[in-house]
Coordinates of C-alpha atoms in Angstrom, one line a residue:
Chain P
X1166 CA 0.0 0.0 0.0
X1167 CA 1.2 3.6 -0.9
X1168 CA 2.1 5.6 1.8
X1169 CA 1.4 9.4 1.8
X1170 CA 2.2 11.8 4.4
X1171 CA 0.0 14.2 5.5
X1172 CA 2.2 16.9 7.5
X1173 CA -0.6 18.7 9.7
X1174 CA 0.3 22.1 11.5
X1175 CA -2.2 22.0 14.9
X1176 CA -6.2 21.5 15.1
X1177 CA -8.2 24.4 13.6
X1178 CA -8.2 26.9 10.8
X1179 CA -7.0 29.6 12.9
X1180 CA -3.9 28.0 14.6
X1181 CA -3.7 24.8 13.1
X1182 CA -4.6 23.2 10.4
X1183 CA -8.3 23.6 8.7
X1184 CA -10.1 20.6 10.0
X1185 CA -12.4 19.9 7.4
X1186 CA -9.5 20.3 4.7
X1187 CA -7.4 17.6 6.5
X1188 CA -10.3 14.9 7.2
X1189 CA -10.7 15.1 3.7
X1190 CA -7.7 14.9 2.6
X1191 CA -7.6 11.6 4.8
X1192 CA -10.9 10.1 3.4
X1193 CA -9.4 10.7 -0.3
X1194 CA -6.1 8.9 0.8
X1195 CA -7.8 6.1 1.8
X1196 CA -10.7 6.0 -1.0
X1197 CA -7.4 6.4 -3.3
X1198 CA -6.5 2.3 -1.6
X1199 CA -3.4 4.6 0.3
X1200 CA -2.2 4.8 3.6
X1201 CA -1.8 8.1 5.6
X1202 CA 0.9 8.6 7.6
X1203 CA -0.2 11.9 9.7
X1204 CA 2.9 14.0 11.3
X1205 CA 3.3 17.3 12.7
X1206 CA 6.3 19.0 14.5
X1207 CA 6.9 19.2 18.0
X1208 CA 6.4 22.9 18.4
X1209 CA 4.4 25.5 20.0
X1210 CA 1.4 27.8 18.2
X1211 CA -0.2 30.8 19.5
X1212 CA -3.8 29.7 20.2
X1213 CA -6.8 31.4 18.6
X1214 CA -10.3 31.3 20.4
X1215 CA -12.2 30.0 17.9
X1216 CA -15.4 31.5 18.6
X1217 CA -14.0 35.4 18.8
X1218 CA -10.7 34.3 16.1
X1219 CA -8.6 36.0 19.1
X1220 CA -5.5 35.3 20.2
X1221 CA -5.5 33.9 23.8
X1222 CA -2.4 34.4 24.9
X1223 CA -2.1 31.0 25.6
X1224 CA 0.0 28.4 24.0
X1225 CA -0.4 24.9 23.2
X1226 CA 1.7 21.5 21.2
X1227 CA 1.6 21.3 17.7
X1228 CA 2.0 17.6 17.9
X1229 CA -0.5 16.9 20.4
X1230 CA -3.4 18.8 18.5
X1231 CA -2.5 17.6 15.5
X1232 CA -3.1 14.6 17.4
X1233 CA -6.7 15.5 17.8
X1234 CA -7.2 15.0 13.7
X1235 CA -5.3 11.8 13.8
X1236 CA -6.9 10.3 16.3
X1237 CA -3.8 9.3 18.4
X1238 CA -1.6 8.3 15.2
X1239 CA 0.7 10.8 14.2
X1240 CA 4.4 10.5 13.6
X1241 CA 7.2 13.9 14.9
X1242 CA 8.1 14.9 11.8
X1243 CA 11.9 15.1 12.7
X1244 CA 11.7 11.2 12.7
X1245 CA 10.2 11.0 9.0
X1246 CA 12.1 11.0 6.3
X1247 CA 11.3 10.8 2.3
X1248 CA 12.3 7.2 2.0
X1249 CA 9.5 6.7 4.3
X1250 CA 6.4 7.9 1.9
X1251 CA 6.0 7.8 -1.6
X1252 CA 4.2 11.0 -1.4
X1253 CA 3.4 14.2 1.0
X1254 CA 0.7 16.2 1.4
X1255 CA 0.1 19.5 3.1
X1256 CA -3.9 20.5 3.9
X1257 CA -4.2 24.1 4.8
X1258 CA -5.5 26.5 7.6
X1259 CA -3.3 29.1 9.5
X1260 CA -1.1 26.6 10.8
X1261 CA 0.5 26.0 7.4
X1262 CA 1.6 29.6 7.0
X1263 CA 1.8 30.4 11.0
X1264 CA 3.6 27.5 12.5
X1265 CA 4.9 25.1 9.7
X1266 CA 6.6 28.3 8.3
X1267 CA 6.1 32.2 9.4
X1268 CA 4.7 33.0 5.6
X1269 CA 1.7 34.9 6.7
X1270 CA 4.2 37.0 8.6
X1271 CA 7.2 37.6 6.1
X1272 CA 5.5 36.5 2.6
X1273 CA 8.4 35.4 -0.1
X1274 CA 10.8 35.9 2.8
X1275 CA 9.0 33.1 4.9
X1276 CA 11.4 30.7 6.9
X1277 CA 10.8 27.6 7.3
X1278 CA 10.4 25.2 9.8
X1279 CA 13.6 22.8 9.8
X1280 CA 12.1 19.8 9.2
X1281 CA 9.1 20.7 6.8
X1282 CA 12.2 22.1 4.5
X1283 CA 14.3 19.1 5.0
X1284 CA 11.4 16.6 4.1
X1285 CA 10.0 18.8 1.4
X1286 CA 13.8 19.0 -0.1
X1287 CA 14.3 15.2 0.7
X1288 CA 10.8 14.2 -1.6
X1289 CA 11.3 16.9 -4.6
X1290 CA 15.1 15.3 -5.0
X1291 CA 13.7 11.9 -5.1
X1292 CA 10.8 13.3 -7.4
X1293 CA 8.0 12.1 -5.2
X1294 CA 4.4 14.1 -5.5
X1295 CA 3.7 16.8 -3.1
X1296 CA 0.3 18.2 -3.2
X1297 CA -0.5 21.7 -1.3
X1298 CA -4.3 22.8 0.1
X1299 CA -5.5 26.4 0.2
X1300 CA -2.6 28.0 1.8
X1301 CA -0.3 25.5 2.1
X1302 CA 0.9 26.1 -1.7
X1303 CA 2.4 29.0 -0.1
X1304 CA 4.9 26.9 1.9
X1305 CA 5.7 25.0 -1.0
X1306 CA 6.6 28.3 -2.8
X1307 CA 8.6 29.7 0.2
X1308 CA 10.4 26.2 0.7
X1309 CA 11.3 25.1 -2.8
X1310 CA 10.7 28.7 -5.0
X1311 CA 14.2 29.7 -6.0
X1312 CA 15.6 26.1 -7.0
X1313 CA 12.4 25.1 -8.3
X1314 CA 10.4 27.6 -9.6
X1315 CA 7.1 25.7 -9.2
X1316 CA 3.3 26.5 -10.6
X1317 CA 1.3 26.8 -7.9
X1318 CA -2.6 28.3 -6.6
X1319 CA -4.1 29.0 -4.0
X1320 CA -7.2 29.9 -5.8
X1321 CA -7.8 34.2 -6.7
X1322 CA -6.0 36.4 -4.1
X1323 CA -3.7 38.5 -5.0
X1324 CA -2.2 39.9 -2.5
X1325 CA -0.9 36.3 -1.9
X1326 CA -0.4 35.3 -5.8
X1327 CA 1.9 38.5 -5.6
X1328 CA 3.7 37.0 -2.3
X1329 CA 4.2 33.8 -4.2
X1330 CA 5.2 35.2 -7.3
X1331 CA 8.4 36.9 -5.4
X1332 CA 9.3 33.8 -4.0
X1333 CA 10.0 32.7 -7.9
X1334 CA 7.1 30.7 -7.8
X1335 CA 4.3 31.0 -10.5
X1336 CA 0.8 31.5 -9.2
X1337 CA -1.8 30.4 -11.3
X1338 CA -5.8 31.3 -10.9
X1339 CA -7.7 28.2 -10.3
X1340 CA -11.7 27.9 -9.3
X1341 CA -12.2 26.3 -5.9
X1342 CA -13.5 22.7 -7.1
X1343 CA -10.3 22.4 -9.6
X1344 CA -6.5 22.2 -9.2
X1345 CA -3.5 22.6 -10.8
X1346 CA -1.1 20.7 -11.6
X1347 CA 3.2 21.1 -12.2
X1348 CA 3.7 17.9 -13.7
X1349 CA 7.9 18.7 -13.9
X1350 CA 8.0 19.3 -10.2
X1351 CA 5.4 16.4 -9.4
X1352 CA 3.5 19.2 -7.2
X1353 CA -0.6 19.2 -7.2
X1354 CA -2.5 22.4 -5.5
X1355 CA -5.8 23.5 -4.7
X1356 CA -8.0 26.9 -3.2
X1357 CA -10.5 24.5 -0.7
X1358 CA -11.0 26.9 1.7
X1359 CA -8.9 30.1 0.1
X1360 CA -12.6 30.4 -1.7
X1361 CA -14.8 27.7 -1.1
X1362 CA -18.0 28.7 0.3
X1363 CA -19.4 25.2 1.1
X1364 CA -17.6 22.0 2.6
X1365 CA -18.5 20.2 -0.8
X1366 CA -16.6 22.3 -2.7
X1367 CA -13.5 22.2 -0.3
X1368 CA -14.0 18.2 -1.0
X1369 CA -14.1 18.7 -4.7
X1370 CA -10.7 20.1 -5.2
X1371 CA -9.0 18.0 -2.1
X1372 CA -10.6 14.7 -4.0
X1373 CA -9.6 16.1 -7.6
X1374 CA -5.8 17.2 -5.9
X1375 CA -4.9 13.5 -3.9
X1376 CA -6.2 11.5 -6.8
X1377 CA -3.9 13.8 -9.2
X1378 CA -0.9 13.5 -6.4
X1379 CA -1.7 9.3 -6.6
X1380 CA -1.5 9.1 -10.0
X1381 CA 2.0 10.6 -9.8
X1382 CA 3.4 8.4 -7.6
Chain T
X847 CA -33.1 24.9 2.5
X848 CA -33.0 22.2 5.4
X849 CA -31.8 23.2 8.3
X850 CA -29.8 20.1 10.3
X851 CA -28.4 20.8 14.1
X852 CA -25.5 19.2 14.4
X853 CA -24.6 18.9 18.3
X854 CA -20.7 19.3 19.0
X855 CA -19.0 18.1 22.2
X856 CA -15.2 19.7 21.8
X857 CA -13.2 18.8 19.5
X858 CA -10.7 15.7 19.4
X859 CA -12.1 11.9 20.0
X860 CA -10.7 11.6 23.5
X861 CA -12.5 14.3 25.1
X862 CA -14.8 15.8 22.7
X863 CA -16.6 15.4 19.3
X864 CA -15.0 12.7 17.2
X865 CA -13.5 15.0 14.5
X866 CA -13.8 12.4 11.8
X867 CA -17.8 11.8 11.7
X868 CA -18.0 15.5 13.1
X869 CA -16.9 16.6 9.5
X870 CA -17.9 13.5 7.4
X871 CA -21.7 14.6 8.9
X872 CA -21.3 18.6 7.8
X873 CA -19.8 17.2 4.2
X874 CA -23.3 14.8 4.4
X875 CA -25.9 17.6 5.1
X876 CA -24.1 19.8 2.1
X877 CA -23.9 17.3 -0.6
X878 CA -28.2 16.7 0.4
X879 CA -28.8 20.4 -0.1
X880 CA -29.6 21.1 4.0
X881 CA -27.6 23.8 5.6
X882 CA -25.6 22.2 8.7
X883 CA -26.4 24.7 12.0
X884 CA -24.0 23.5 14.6
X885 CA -24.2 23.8 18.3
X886 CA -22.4 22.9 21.4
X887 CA -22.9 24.2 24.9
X888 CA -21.0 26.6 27.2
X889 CA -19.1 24.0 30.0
X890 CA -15.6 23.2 30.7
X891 CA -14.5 19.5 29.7
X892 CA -11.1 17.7 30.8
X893 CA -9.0 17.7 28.1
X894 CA -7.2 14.9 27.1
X895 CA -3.7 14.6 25.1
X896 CA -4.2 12.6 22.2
X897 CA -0.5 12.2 21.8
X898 CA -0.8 9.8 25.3
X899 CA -4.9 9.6 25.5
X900 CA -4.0 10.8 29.0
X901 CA -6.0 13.9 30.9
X902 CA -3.6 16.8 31.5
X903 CA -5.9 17.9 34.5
X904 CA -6.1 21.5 32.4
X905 CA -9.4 21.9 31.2
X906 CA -11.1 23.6 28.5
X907 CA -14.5 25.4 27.1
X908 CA -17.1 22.5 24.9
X909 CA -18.7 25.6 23.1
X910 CA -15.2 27.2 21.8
X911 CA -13.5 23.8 21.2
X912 CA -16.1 23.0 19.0
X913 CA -16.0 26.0 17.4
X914 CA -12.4 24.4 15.5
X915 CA -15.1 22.2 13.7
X916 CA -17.8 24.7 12.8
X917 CA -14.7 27.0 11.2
X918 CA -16.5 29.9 14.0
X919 CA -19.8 29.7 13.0
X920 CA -21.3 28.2 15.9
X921 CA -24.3 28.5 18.1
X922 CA -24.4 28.0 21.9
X923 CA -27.3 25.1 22.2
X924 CA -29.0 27.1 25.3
X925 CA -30.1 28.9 22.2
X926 CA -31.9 26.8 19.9
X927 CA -34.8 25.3 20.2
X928 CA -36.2 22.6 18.1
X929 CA -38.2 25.3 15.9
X930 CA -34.8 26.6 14.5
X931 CA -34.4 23.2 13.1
X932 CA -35.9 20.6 10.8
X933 CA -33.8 17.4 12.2
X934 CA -30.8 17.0 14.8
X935 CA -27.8 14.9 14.6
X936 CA -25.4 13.9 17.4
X937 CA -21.6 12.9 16.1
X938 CA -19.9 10.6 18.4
X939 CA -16.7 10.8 19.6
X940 CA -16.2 10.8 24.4
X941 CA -17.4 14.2 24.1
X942 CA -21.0 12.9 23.7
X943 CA -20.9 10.4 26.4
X944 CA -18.3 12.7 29.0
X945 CA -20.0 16.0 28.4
X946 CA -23.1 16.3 26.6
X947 CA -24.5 13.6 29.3
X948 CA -22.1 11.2 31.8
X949 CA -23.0 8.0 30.2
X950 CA -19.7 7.1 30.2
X951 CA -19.0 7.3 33.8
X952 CA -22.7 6.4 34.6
X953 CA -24.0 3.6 32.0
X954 CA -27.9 3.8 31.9
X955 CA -28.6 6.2 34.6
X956 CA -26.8 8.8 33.1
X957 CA -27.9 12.4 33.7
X958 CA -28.0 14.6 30.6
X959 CA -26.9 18.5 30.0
X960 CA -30.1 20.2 30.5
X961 CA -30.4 22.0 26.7
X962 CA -29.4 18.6 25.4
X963 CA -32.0 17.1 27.3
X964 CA -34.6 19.8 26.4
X965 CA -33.6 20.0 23.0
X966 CA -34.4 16.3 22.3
X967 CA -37.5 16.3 24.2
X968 CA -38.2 19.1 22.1
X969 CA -37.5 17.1 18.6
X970 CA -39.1 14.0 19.7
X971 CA -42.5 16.5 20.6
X972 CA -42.5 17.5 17.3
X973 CA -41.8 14.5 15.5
X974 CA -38.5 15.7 13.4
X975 CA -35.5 13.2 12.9
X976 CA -32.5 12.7 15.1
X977 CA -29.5 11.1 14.2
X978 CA -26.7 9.8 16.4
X979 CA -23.5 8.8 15.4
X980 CA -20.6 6.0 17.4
X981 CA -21.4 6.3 20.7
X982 CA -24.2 9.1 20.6
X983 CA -26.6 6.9 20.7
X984 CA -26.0 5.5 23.9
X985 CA -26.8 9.5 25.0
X986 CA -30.3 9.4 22.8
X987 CA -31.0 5.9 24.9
X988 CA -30.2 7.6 27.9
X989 CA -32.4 10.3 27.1
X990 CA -35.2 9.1 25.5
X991 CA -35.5 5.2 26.8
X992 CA -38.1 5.7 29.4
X993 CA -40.5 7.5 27.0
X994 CA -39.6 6.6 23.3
X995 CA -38.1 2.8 23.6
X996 CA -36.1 3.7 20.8
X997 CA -34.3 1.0 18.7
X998 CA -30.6 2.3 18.2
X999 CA -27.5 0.5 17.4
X1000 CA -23.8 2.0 19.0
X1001 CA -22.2 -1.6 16.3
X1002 CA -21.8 -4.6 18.4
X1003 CA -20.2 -4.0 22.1
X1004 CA -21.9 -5.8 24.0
X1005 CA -21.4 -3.7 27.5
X1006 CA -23.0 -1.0 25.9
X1007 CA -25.2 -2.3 24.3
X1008 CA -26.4 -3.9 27.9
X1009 CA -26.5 -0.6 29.0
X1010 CA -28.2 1.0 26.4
X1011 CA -31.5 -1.7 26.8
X1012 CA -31.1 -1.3 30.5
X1013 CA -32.4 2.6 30.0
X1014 CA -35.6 0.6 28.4
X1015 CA -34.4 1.2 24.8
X1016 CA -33.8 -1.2 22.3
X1017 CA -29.9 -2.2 20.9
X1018 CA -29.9 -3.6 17.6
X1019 CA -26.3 -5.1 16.4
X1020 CA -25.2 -3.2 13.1
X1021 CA -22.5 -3.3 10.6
X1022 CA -19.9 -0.2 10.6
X1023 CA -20.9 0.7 6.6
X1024 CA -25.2 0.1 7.6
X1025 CA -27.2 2.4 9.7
X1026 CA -30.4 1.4 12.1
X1027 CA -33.6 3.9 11.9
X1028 CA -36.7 3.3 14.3
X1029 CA -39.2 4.4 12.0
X1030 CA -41.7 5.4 14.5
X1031 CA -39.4 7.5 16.6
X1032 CA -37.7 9.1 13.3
X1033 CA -34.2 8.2 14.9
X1034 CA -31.4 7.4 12.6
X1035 CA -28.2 5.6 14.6
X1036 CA -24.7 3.9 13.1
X1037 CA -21.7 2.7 14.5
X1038 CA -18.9 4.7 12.7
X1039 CA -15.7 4.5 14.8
X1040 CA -17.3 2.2 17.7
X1041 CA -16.5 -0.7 14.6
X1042 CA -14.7 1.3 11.5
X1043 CA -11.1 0.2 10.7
X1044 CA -10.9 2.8 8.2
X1045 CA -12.3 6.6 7.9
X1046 CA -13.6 5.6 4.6
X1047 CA -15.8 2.7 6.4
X1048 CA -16.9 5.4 8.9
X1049 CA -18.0 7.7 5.9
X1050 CA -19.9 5.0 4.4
X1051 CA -22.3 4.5 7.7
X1052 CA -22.9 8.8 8.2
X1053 CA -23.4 8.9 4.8
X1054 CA -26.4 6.5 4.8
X1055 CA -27.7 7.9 8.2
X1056 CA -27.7 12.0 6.8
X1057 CA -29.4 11.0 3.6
X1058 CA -32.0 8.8 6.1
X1059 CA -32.3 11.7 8.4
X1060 CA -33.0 14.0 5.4
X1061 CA -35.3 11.8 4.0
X1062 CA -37.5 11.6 7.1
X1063 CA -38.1 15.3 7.6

């Protein structure tokens, strides 16, 4: 069975990663016949109240709420390595661009998170699919831009096309239930939530994306 | 449109709503045209690591947790009332047997949260469809036993399902991809992740009970 990794970035849009956008990335995996492997880094994030998008002040694991999606079966990510997956893929919510990388803060000039630059270096050298969700595309442009140059959406903003355009990315417009596809750089993107209004067209594009990242395995 | 409650306990498996069916239900009510209107109420629960499935002795707020599910938009139950809606559906996850009642700690004699409580009583009144997910239905036995006998099914455990007849309800045994509905009381109950290997087997059960909650409103 395929393995793909699904690197997750906390437990909720606002400090994590978007819920909805990684269950279904999960259900696709395993409706694709694949196996997820879910990881996460052992970090702290800033916790958002979800119910007034605030800022507590309070801090809490990225692991362990990452946890919370994976229902107890998540990997560190400083212990998985390329050879371990045959693909990787990143769902999206604040997480992606707050914690897994400070993107939302710095734009092209994001750093990255050790190990989500060290695995995402380890599978584009061994030419293994990565697929991106919502914001997560902008990672992917932050992390592999300038050696790369990959295609990448993240649906119609652009403020953020612009951000990911400086990183020597290209950003390319894409409607919320489609995706595109870099087929030189084996990377596979998609809006979800960057513009979906409804959960079902969030699933569209995830479905259309981890069946497109499969098929380039 | 259809508007479907959908009653959140936190947010995480271990101490809250099972995050799985708690999404794979929201994706269910979109793709049948009904708009999902979800609801948790305003009480502390203990939160558990799901890293160790330990408690940390912290605690934390039901109605904000579950607010990481409903992306924000989310209603505190003391506030709806069984007019607002035209069916109900409880995912599963310890969250629905810890804090939307104490079935878990209390087995058939279980006290209920008092809008939980009131907000079934109010939906069986008017004779609209409830659905309960995993172990959920062990909270709609609890709370409806004594008046409704309802049939439900939580799979095939056999402790709980002894508890569940001991409240004067009915437990019917039940494959993880079928669903049970007691026609009479208009209640729609599957296993999910009491049996499910696989999120994809878990999907397969919600999806069959949405579309038979839908189709008895």
């Amino acid at each position: 069975m395929k393995k793909i990794g699904v690197v997750l970035s906390g437990c909720g849009v606002f400090d994590g990663s978007e819920i909805h956008e990684a269950v279904l990335t999960l259900l696709a995996i395993d409706r694709n016949g694949c196996e997820a492997v879910c990881m996460a880094p052992d970090m702290e994030l800033d916790e958002v109240n979800h119910l007034t998008s605030e800022p507590t002040g309070a801090r809490r694991n990225v692991l362990a709420e990452s946890a919370r999606i994976a229902r107890g079966r998540i990997r560190n990510i400083s212990d998985v390595k390329a050879a371990d997956l045959d693909a990787v893929i990143f769902p999206g919510g604040y997480g992606a661009a707050k914690n897994l990388c400070n993107f939302a803060e710095k734009g092209a000039g994001a750093s990255i998170h050790p190990d989500v630059a060290r695995l995402l270096k380890e599978m584009a050298l061994a030419k293994k699919p990565i697929g991106a969700i919502c914001i997560a595309p902008a990672l992917i442009a932050a992390a592999l831009g300038k050696e790369l140059r990959p295609k990448v959406t993240i649906g119609t903003d652009a403020g953020t096309a612009a951000a990911i355009n400086a990183t020597g990315s290209e950003h390319v417009d894409c409607p919320v239930t489609e995706f595109v596809v870099d087929k030189e750089n084996k990377i596979v993107t998609t809006p979800a939530y960057m513009l979906a209004k409804r959960i079902s067209e969030a699933c569209e594009g995830i479905d259309k994306t981890v069946k497109a990242v499969v098929g380039l395995i």
